[in-house]
Amino acid sequence: MRTLAVCRRELAATFESPIAYVTIALFVITLDGLFFFLGYPIGNLPLPSLWLGEQASLVVLFTWLPLLLALLVPALTMGAWAEERSRGTEELLLTYPVRTGEVVIGKFLAAWTLVALLITLAVVPVAISVAGLGALDWATVWVGLGGAYMLAAGYVAIALLLSACTSEQLVAFLVGAIVLGLLWLLRMLVGVLPASLASAVDYACPSSHFLGSAARGVFDLRDVVYFGSLVGFGLYLNTVVVERRRWR
Amino acid sequence: MTRGEERFNALLSAVLLLGILVLVNRIASRHLVVRHDFSEDQLYAVSEATLRTLGRLEDRLQVKAYFTGDIQSGQIALAKARLEGLLAEFAALSGGRLHVDTVDPNTSSEALSEAQELGLFAFPAHSVRGIQRIRQDVYLGLVLRYRGREEVLPFVSPNSFEIDLSSRIYSILRETKSVVGWFGADPAPGTHEAQYGTFTRLRGLLSQQHLVETVEYLASGAPVPERVDVLLVVRPKELHPRAAFAIDQFVQRGGRLVVFVDQAEMGRSGEARISKATGLEELLELWGALPGPHHVWDTASFGKLPMTRNLMQYGLEYPLFVRMRADSFDATLPPAANLQDGVFCWAQPIKHAEPLAGGTRVILAQSSPDSYYVDLTETVLVDADMEDMVKSVTASLYARGEGQRYALAVVLSGRFPSPFEDGAPAPWDPLADSDKPLETTDETVLSWAADSQVVVFGDADWVRDGYLRPPNERLVSGVVDWLTLDEDLVAMRTRVPRDRRIRDFLQEERIRVGASDSEVLDTTGEIEREMKLEEAAARAARRRQWTCMLAPILGTLALVFGFGIARTLLGRRAAEREA
């Protein structure tokens, strides 16, 4: 209950600020614009835009998600801890009768809900529009959305941890975007890495777990284990970092 | 507890948790194979046909994987890891009957000599270490052994793993392979005809699943051997009646027949020549599958002809390359189910005919409704003017009126009449006077004797080496597998994504405004009117495209900002009430 109370407080605070609305608008316009106009020109197998490819499929939309989320998630979570610290409200928050873990999970749930809502708002209306143009495979869309939520959970856990490590929002954003961007980039570097590293790096890369299965309509329990581990470890470290400040 | 101890405890527990999670993920990645493909196309799930094939294993199937162990290239190491995962998945699905044993030819000289004897080949893989570019010979081959039989896959790729492995398992499960008889032209290298390609790839493709035997003496009238299950007659030319008789009697005995008729010979400059009769006209006409003398010109669905202009290569939209789409095939026929693509080159339309008594006649493949027939002997297509020629021929065809679909391949099933009921033609005598009427013999002639199937294609170029692309491969292998009664093999091959083409707004708008490309425009007024209609259609199509793009974006933004405004107003009202 206390976790949910923290979550509600965080969500309410997010929607107080116009930044959330602007971020949602920018994300929706960027993702949908890329899908309709540009396609996905990165990597060995570039994908054409909807009008050029002429196929009722959201594969381009899903392929852009890991990169765009790597920029969006730090933007939404940068203030989660950093702002509390810079304003000095962190001490106050930690004096409440809640455990640190509950605060961490509450903040995580709030950020995850927001990102999931954003993804839904960016994907579902486009899916409805594309379904009007051709035979869209809805099962792939739903599984892809589920995978995108898991990917977002992993990203949010990492970004929150980085936000907890700093007191400057801008630093939290930059470090978060660089770390998540590097994780996205790793997938493209696998081909040039030594074989001994390639498998491990590919497994460690969140976008591999998303694009390799859920984005194609495939559910794989190994991906659930991976994202569960990522979130669990991220939140645990987040708790440890905040606890350490409590001890000081 | 001191601060230092607390730090140490926190660090230790984090490291322990990380270790546990790494271990859990390592175990899960190897043993937790819970995977389900929810997509409609089911491209990432093991097919029903593969499961049936694995279910037919009664004994131990030994799969020996000749995989290079220490692969330097990251990309290929990943491919190898995927292959190992897929092999483990197959082993699990086989109920313990498929056993995998991996050896490394790069480290074991015994494995290397075995691999070389089996015909496995190493391919060069390049990788970079530091500033050095490393070349490594990599083996990724499989050898299957089952009840003394052996199948070799010299190289496997994760992308085609299921079809490659399951079709080999299917093949090894059979006591004997089906025999495909081959009769027909395979132009010798260096000849004029050879420039358009031989049929080597087709033979190689069929050899993967069947025993392909050349039926050597058929031209002189020798009967088709009993062991032949399916006879392929490729590009027959002026066959002696005795050869036609041998083919006919093969079908009468229940043998299945595939004929690739092709009378067009294209010259070096693109001019066409029509070769003489095939010798099978009487037979095919009687059965209701005679290709006409003309060729199909498809103005709506065509392939591209590679051309060169000013040293630049480009693809000319060429209506004599008839492009097949999903609606070109009869999906009720197993080899055509799920096919979405294919190109016939200089194809002859098969004349309409009624099915034979008690039999069926199904059109396997046909051109688009905007097709016409052309006489290639009149239509001189010369390289320099090719584009203009295509335009002018198309315009002249539009003047004929509406186009229509033409059958390019038909499947006949049932019993067949023999055109030789009055007497079998006498054996071929090279010294006989050609003007002398053909003598007949009193040997027994079978007619309406046994159920069979005959597939006639109005083109042979589409299976030549140069044109045998994957869609064409799927069609021709599917037909032969189907005729050899290997329906599971057909099912494995025809797993391709469904065509999910989006609506063509421009075409819809052109129809709506009345712009038609089937009209010949004579006067300036007509041309101007048509141009205005085209512009109006293009504008309307663009408007609809923008509506499709903006509707989801603006709808979402309206929803989000509407929520924001409502929330602010409600918040203010609540604050006022409190005040």
XYZ file of C-alpha atoms in Angstrom, chain A residues 11-13 15-16 21-22 24-25 28-29 32-33 36-37 44 50-51 54-56 121-122 125-126 129-130 132-140 143 190-196 198-199 202-203 212 216-222 225-226 229-230 232-233 236-237 240 244 247-248, chain B residues 3 6-7 9-11 13-15 17-18 21 24-26 28-30 32-41 44 70-75 77-78 81-82 128-129 498-503 505 544-553 556-557 559-561 563-565 567-568:
136
model
C 2.680 10.075 -10.982
C 0.690 13.058 -9.705
C 3.891 15.096 -9.473
C 1.517 15.291 -14.451
C 1.801 18.575 -12.515
C 3.075 16.470 -21.777
C 5.774 17.916 -23.998
C 4.797 12.577 -24.640
C 4.066 14.816 -27.633
C 4.693 10.277 -30.310
C 5.524 12.688 -33.150
C 5.288 7.880 -35.678
C 7.070 10.244 -38.053
C 5.707 6.733 -41.727
C 8.497 8.662 -43.432
C 22.841 -4.310 -42.163
C 5.341 2.265 -44.404
C 4.590 3.906 -47.757
C 3.756 -1.138 -48.627
C 3.311 -3.810 -45.952
C 0.891 -3.590 -43.021
C -0.189 5.949 -26.917
C 2.487 5.893 -29.614
C -3.297 4.534 -32.631
C -0.756 3.843 -35.390
C -4.452 3.335 -38.662
C -2.292 0.641 -40.314
C -7.270 0.165 -41.834
C -4.763 -0.009 -44.673
C -4.012 -3.726 -44.739
C -4.111 -7.061 -42.919
C -2.147 -6.170 -39.765
C -1.136 -9.085 -37.550
C -2.634 -7.947 -34.227
C -1.123 -10.832 -32.257
C 2.356 -9.570 -33.157
C 3.218 -9.431 -28.023
C 28.524 -7.802 -31.732
C 29.667 -8.621 -35.264
C 33.102 -7.093 -34.750
C 33.672 -8.359 -31.220
C 35.795 -11.428 -30.494
C 33.693 -14.585 -30.386
C 34.394 -15.138 -26.692
C 30.034 -11.813 -28.632
C 27.596 -14.255 -27.024
C 24.562 -10.114 -27.156
C 22.850 -11.685 -24.159
C 14.905 -11.077 -31.305
C 8.404 -10.509 -34.042
C 5.429 -11.819 -32.069
C 7.391 -14.494 -30.191
C 7.120 -14.965 -26.442
C 10.275 -16.386 -24.861
C 10.434 -17.094 -21.132
C 14.205 -16.469 -21.180
C 14.010 -14.035 -16.795
C 16.506 -11.581 -18.285
C 16.928 -9.989 -13.392
C 17.786 -6.588 -14.830
C 15.627 -6.797 -9.740
C 19.325 -5.980 -9.760
C 18.399 -3.562 -5.408
C 21.388 -1.362 -6.240
C 21.597 0.231 -1.578
C 23.973 4.468 2.022
C 23.487 5.970 7.000
C 25.577 9.105 6.498
C 30.200 2.457 8.223
C 28.020 -1.616 6.221
C 29.677 -0.665 2.930
C 28.128 -5.860 3.447
C 26.274 -3.857 0.810
C 29.001 -4.508 -1.764
C 25.385 -8.653 -1.145
C 25.316 -6.800 -4.494
C 28.086 -9.024 -5.867
C 23.008 -11.071 -6.102
C 24.739 -10.360 -9.404
C 21.307 -13.614 -11.381
C 20.020 -18.080 -13.204
C 20.232 -16.460 -16.650
C 22.911 -18.895 -17.779
C 17.657 -20.300 -18.266
C 19.376 -19.560 -21.573
C 20.408 -23.184 -21.904
C 14.458 -22.943 -20.168
C 13.106 -23.414 -23.683
C 9.571 -22.067 -23.229
C 8.870 -20.257 -26.435
C 5.707 -19.581 -28.370
C 5.182 -17.822 -31.658
C 1.917 -15.884 -31.474
C 2.238 -14.344 -34.936
C -0.170 -15.364 -37.693
C 2.616 -16.353 -40.075
C 9.423 -18.665 -35.782
C 36.727 -21.509 -31.220
C 35.176 -19.194 -33.805
C 36.912 -15.814 -34.004
C 34.133 -13.865 -35.706
C 31.492 -12.673 -33.240
C 28.708 -12.789 -35.834
C 29.897 -17.403 -33.179
C 26.383 -16.100 -32.523
C 25.160 -20.584 -30.726
C 21.740 -20.237 -32.360
C 39.441 -8.249 -36.586
C 41.661 -8.681 -33.542
C 1.578 -13.631 -45.784
C 1.359 -10.759 -48.226
C 0.145 -7.820 -46.151
C 0.135 -5.222 -48.866
C -1.451 -1.917 -47.870
C -4.137 -0.208 -49.920
C -4.578 5.002 -52.585
C -5.593 10.279 -47.776
C -2.010 9.348 -46.908
C -1.669 12.454 -44.747
C -4.986 11.671 -43.055
C -3.720 8.188 -42.202
C -0.522 9.619 -40.738
C -1.954 12.607 -38.918
C -5.051 10.939 -37.481
C -3.154 8.772 -34.947
C -0.675 11.520 -34.055
C -3.086 11.036 -29.357
C -1.983 14.620 -28.792
C -6.169 12.997 -25.839
C -3.026 13.814 -23.843
C -3.480 17.575 -23.798
C -6.341 15.077 -20.117
C -3.826 17.694 -18.980
C -6.301 20.568 -19.325
C -6.721 17.728 -14.759
C -5.597 21.328 -14.295
